[in-house]
CSV table of C-alpha atoms in Angstrom, one decimal:
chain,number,residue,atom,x,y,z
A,1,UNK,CA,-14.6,9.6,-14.5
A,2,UNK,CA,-13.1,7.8,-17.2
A,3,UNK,CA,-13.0,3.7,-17.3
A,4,UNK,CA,-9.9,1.8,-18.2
A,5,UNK,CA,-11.9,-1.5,-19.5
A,6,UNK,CA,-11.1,-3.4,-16.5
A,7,UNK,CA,-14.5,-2.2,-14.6
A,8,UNK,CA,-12.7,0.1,-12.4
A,9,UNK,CA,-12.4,3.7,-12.7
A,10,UNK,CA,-8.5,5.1,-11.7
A,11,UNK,CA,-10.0,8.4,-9.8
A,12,UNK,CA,-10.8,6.0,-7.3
A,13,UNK,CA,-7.7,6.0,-6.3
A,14,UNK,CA,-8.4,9.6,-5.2
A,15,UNK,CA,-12.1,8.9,-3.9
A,16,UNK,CA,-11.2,5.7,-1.4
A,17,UNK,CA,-9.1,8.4,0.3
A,18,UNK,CA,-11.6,10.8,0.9
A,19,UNK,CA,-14.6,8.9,1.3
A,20,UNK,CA,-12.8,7.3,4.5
A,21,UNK,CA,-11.3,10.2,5.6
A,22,UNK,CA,-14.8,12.7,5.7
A,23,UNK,CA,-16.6,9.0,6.7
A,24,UNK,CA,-14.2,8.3,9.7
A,25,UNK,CA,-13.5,11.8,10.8
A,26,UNK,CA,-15.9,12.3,13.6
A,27,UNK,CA,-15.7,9.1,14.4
A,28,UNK,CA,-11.9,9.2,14.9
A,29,UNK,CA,-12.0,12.2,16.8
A,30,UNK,CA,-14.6,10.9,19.2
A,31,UNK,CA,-11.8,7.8,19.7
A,32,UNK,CA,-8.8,10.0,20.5
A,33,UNK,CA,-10.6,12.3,22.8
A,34,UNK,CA,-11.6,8.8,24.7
A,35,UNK,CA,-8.3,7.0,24.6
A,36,UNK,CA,-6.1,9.8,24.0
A,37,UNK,CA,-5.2,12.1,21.2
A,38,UNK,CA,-1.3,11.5,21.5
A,39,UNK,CA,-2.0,7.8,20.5
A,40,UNK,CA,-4.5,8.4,18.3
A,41,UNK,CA,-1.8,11.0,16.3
A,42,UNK,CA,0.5,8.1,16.1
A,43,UNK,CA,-1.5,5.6,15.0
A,44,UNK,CA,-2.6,7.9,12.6
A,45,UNK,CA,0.7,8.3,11.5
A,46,UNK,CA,1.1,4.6,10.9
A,47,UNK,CA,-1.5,4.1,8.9
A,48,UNK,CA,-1.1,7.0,6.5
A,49,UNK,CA,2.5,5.3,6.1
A,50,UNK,CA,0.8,1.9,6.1
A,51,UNK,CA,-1.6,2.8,3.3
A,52,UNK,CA,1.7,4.7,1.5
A,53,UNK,CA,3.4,1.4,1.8
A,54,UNK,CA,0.4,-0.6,0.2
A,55,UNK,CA,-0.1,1.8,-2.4
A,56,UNK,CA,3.6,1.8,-3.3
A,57,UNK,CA,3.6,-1.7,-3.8
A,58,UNK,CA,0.6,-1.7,-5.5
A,59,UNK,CA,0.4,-4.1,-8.6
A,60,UNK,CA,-3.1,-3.8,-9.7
A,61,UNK,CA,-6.2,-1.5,-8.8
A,62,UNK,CA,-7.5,-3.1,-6.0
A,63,UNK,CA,-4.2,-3.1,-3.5
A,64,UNK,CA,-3.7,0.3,-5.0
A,65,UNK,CA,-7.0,1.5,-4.0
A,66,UNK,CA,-6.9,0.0,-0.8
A,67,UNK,CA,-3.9,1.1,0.4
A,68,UNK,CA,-5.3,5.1,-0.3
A,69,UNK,CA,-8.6,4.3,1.7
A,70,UNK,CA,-5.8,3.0,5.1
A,71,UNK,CA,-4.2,6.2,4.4
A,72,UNK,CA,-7.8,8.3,4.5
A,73,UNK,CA,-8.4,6.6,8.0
A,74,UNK,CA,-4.6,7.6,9.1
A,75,UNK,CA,-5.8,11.2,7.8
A,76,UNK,CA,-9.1,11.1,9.9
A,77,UNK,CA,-7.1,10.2,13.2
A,78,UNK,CA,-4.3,12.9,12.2
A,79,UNK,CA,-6.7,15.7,11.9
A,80,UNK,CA,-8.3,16.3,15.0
A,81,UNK,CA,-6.2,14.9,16.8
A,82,UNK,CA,-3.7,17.8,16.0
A,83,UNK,CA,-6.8,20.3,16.4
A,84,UNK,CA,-7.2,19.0,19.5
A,85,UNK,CA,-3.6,19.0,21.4
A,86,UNK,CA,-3.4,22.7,19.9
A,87,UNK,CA,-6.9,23.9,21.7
A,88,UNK,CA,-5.8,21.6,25.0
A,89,UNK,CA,-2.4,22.9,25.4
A,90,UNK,CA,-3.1,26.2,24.4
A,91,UNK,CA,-4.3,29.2,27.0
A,92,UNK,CA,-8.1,30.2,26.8
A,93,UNK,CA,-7.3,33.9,25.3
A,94,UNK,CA,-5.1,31.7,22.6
A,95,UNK,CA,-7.3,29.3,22.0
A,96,UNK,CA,-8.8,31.4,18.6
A,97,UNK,CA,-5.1,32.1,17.8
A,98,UNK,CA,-4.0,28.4,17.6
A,99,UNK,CA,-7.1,27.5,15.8
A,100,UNK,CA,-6.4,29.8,13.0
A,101,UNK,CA,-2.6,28.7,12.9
A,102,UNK,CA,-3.9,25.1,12.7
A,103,UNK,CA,-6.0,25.9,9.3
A,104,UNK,CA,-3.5,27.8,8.0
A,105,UNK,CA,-1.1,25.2,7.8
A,106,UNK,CA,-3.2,22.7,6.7
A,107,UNK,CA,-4.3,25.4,3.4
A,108,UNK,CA,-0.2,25.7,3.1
A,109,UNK,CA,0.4,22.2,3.7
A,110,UNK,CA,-2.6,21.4,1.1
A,111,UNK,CA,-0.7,23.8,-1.1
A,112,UNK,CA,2.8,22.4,-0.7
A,113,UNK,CA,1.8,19.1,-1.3
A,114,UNK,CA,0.1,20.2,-4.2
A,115,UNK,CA,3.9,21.4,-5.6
A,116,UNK,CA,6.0,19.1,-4.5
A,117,UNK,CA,4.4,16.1,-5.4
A,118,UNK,CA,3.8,17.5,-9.0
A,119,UNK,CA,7.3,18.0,-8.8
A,120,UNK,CA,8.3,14.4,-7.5
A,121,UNK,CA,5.2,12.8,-10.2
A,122,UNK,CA,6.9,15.2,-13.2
A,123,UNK,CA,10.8,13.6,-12.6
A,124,UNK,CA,10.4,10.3,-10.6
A,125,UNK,CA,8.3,7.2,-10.9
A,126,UNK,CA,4.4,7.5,-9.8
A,127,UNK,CA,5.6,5.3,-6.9
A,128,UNK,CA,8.0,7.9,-5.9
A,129,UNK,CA,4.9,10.0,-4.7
A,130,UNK,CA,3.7,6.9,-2.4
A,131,UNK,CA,7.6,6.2,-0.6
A,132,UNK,CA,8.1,9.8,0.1
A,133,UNK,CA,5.2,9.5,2.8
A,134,UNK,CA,7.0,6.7,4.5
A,135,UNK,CA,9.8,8.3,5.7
A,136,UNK,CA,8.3,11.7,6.3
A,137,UNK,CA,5.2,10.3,8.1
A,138,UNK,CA,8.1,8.2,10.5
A,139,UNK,CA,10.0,12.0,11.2
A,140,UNK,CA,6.6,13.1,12.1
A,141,UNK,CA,6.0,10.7,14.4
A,142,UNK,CA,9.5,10.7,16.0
A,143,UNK,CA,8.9,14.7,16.5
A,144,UNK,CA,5.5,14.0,18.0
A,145,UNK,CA,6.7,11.6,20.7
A,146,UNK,CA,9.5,14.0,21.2
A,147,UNK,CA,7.5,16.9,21.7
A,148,UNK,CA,4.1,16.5,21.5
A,149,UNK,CA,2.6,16.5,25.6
A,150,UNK,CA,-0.1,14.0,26.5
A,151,UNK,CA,-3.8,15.9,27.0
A,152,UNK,CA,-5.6,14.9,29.8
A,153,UNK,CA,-8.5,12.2,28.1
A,154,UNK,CA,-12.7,13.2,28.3
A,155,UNK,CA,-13.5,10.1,30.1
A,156,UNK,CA,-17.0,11.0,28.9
A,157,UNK,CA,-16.4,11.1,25.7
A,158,UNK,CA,-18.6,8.8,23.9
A,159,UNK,CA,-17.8,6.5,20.9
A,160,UNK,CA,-21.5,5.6,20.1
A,161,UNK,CA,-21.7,3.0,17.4
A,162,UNK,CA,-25.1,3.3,16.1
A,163,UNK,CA,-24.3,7.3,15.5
A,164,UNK,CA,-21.0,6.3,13.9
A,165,UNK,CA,-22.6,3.7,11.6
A,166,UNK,CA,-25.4,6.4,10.8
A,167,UNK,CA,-23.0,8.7,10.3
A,168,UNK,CA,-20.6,7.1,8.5
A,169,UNK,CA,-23.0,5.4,6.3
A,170,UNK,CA,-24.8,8.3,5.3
A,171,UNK,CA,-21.7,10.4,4.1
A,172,UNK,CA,-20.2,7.6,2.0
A,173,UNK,CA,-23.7,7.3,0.3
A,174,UNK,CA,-23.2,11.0,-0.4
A,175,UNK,CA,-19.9,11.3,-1.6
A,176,UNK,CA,-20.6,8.3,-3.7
A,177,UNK,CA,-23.6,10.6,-5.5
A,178,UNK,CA,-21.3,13.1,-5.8
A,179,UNK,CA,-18.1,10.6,-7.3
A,180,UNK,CA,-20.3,8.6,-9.5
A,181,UNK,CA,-22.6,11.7,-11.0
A,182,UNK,CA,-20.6,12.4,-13.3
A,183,UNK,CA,-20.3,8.7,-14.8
A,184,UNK,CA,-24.2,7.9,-14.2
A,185,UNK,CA,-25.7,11.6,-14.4
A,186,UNK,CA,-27.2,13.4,-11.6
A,187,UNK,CA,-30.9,12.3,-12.6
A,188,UNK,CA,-30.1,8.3,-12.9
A,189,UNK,CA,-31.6,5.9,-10.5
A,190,UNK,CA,-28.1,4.8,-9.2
A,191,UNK,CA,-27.5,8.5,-8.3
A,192,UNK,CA,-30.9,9.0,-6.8
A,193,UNK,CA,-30.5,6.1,-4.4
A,194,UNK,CA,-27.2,7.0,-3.3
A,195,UNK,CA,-28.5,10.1,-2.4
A,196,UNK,CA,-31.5,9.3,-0.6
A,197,UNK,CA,-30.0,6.5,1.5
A,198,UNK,CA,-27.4,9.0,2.1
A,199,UNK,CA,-29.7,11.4,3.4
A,200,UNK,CA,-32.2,8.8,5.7
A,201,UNK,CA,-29.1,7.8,6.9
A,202,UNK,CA,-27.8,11.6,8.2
A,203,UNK,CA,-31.3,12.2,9.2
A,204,UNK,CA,-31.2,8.9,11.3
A,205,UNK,CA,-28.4,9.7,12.8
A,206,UNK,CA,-29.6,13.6,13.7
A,207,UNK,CA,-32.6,11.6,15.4
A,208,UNK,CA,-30.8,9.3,17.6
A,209,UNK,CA,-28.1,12.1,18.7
A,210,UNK,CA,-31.3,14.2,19.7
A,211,UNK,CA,-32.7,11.3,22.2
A,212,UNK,CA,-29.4,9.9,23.0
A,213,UNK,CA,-27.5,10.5,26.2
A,214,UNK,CA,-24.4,10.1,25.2
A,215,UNK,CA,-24.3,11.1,21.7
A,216,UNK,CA,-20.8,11.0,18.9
A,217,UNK,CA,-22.1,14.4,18.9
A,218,UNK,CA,-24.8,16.8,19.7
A,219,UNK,CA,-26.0,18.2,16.1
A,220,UNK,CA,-27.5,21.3,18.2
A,221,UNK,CA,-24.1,22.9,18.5
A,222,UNK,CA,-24.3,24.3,15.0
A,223,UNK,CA,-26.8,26.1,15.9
A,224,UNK,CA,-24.1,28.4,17.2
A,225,UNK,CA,-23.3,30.9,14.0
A,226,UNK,CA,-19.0,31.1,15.2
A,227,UNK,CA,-19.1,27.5,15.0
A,228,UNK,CA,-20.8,27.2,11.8
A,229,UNK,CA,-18.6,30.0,10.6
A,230,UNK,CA,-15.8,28.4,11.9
A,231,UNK,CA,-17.0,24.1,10.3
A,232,UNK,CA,-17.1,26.1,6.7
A,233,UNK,CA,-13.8,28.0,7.2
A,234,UNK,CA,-12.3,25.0,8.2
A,235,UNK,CA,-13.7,23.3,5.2
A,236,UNK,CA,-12.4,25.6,3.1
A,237,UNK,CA,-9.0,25.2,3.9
A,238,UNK,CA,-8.8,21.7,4.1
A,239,UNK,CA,-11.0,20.6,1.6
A,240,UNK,CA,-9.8,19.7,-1.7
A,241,UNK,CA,-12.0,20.6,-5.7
A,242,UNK,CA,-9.5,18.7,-7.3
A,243,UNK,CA,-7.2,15.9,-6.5
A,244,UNK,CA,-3.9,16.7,-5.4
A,245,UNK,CA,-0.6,15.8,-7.3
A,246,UNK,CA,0.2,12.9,-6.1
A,247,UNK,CA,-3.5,11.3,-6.3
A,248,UNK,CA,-3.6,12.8,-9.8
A,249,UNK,CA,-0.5,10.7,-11.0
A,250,UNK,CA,-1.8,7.7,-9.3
A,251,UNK,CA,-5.0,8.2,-11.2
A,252,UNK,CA,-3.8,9.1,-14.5
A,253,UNK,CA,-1.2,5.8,-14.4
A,254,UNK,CA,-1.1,2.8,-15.0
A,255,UNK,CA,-0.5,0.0,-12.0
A,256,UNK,CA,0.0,-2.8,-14.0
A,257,UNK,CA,3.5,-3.3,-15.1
A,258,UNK,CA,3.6,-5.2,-17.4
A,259,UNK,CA,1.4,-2.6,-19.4
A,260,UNK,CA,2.8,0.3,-18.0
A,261,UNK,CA,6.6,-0.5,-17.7
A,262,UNK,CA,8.6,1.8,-16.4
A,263,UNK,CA,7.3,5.1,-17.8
A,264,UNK,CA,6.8,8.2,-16.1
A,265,UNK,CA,3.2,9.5,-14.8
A,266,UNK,CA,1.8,11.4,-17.9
């Protein structure tokens, strides 16, 4: 990743996003399961808009980068919360059915994103890219509350804040590795560190969930092969190996105005 000179490197405007979204993902789905997944959708919606609004506004790095990490934790709420209104509301022998439909349009959404905001970042101002979630993230959550049915909450479900912290810690200290390798190299210290803490941390957190009651979750269910089959499927059609448009305008301009002016994403 490239510097600018001001000690901050743009892709982070990419990175804040998805180092709170895979960070806050289990988490988040642990909340709406407990509180409800209808609320949890709409909250999610907010803050995706939120962090839009933030990052539209944006007048230097920092507010810019901030405002994509509140979208990443909208993102984490969105996700399985949709995942999981689909499996409640659907019938047992559809169940598979509507899981397949649910990553196929989050590949095709992933897709159209891709095109339409390299459309938007090609002919309109890199802000462009952050307003046009505003008022598409409000129609979503106007057709949720129109449409969407409460689920019935787990009760049981358990929130567990050591296991989040664990968690959460331990895959931010990995994704940072990964970010940051390139800049620092895979064999420098800095890299090294990240990587171990990031794995004590995961294995910490695989020890508790063994010898708690009332783990985030139990790490023994991958030990079933169609869920480990269907984890990496899942990944594969969500995950991203390069920043989409709109993250790759944001990263390649320039969020001070007075150096930027009012030229177009390059």
């Amino acid at each position: 990743m490239r510097d600018t000179g001001g000690g901050w490197s743009p892709l982070w405007t990419v990175d804040a996003y998805v180092i709170v979204f895979a960070g806050l993902l289990i988490p988040a789905g642990a909340v709406g399961d407990r509180y409800g997944r209808k609320g949890a959708l709409l909250c999610g919606l907010g803050l995706f808009a939120a962090g839009a609004t933030v990052s539209a506004l944006a007048t230097g790095p920092v507010p810019l980068i901030a405002g994509r990490g509140v979208s990443g934790a909208g993102a984490a709420l969105i996700m399985p919360a949709t995942m999981s209104i689909l499996v409640r509301t659907a019938s047992p022998g559809h169940r598979p059915r509507a899981v397949a439909s649910w990553a196929l349009a989050a590949g095709l959404g992933g897709f159209a994103g891709n095109a339409a905001g390299g459309l938007i970042g090609q002919y309109l101002p890199w802000r462009a890219l952050f307003w046009v979630m505003v008022p598409l993230a409000a129609l979503l959550a106007l057709a949720v509350v129109r449409t969407t049915p409460r689920t019935e909450k787990s009760v049981g479900a358990a929130i567990d804040p050591l296991g989040a912290t664990l968690l959460t810690g331990g895959l931010v200290a990995v994704l940072f590795g990964i970010i940051e390798s390139p800049t620092h190299g895979w064999t420098s210290a800095r890299i090294g560190i990240a990587f171990g803490v990031g794995a004590a941390l995961v294995a910490a957190f695989v020890g508790h969930a063994l010898r708690s009651r009332s783990p985030l979750f139990d790490p023994r269910v991958f030990g079933s092969r169609r869920l480990r089959a269907a984890t990496l499927g899942t990944a594969a059609s969500t995950g991203r190996t390069s920043p989409p448009a709109a993250d790759r305008v944001a990263a390649g301009g320039d969020v001070d105005e007075r150096a930027y002016g009012q030229s177009r994403t390059r």
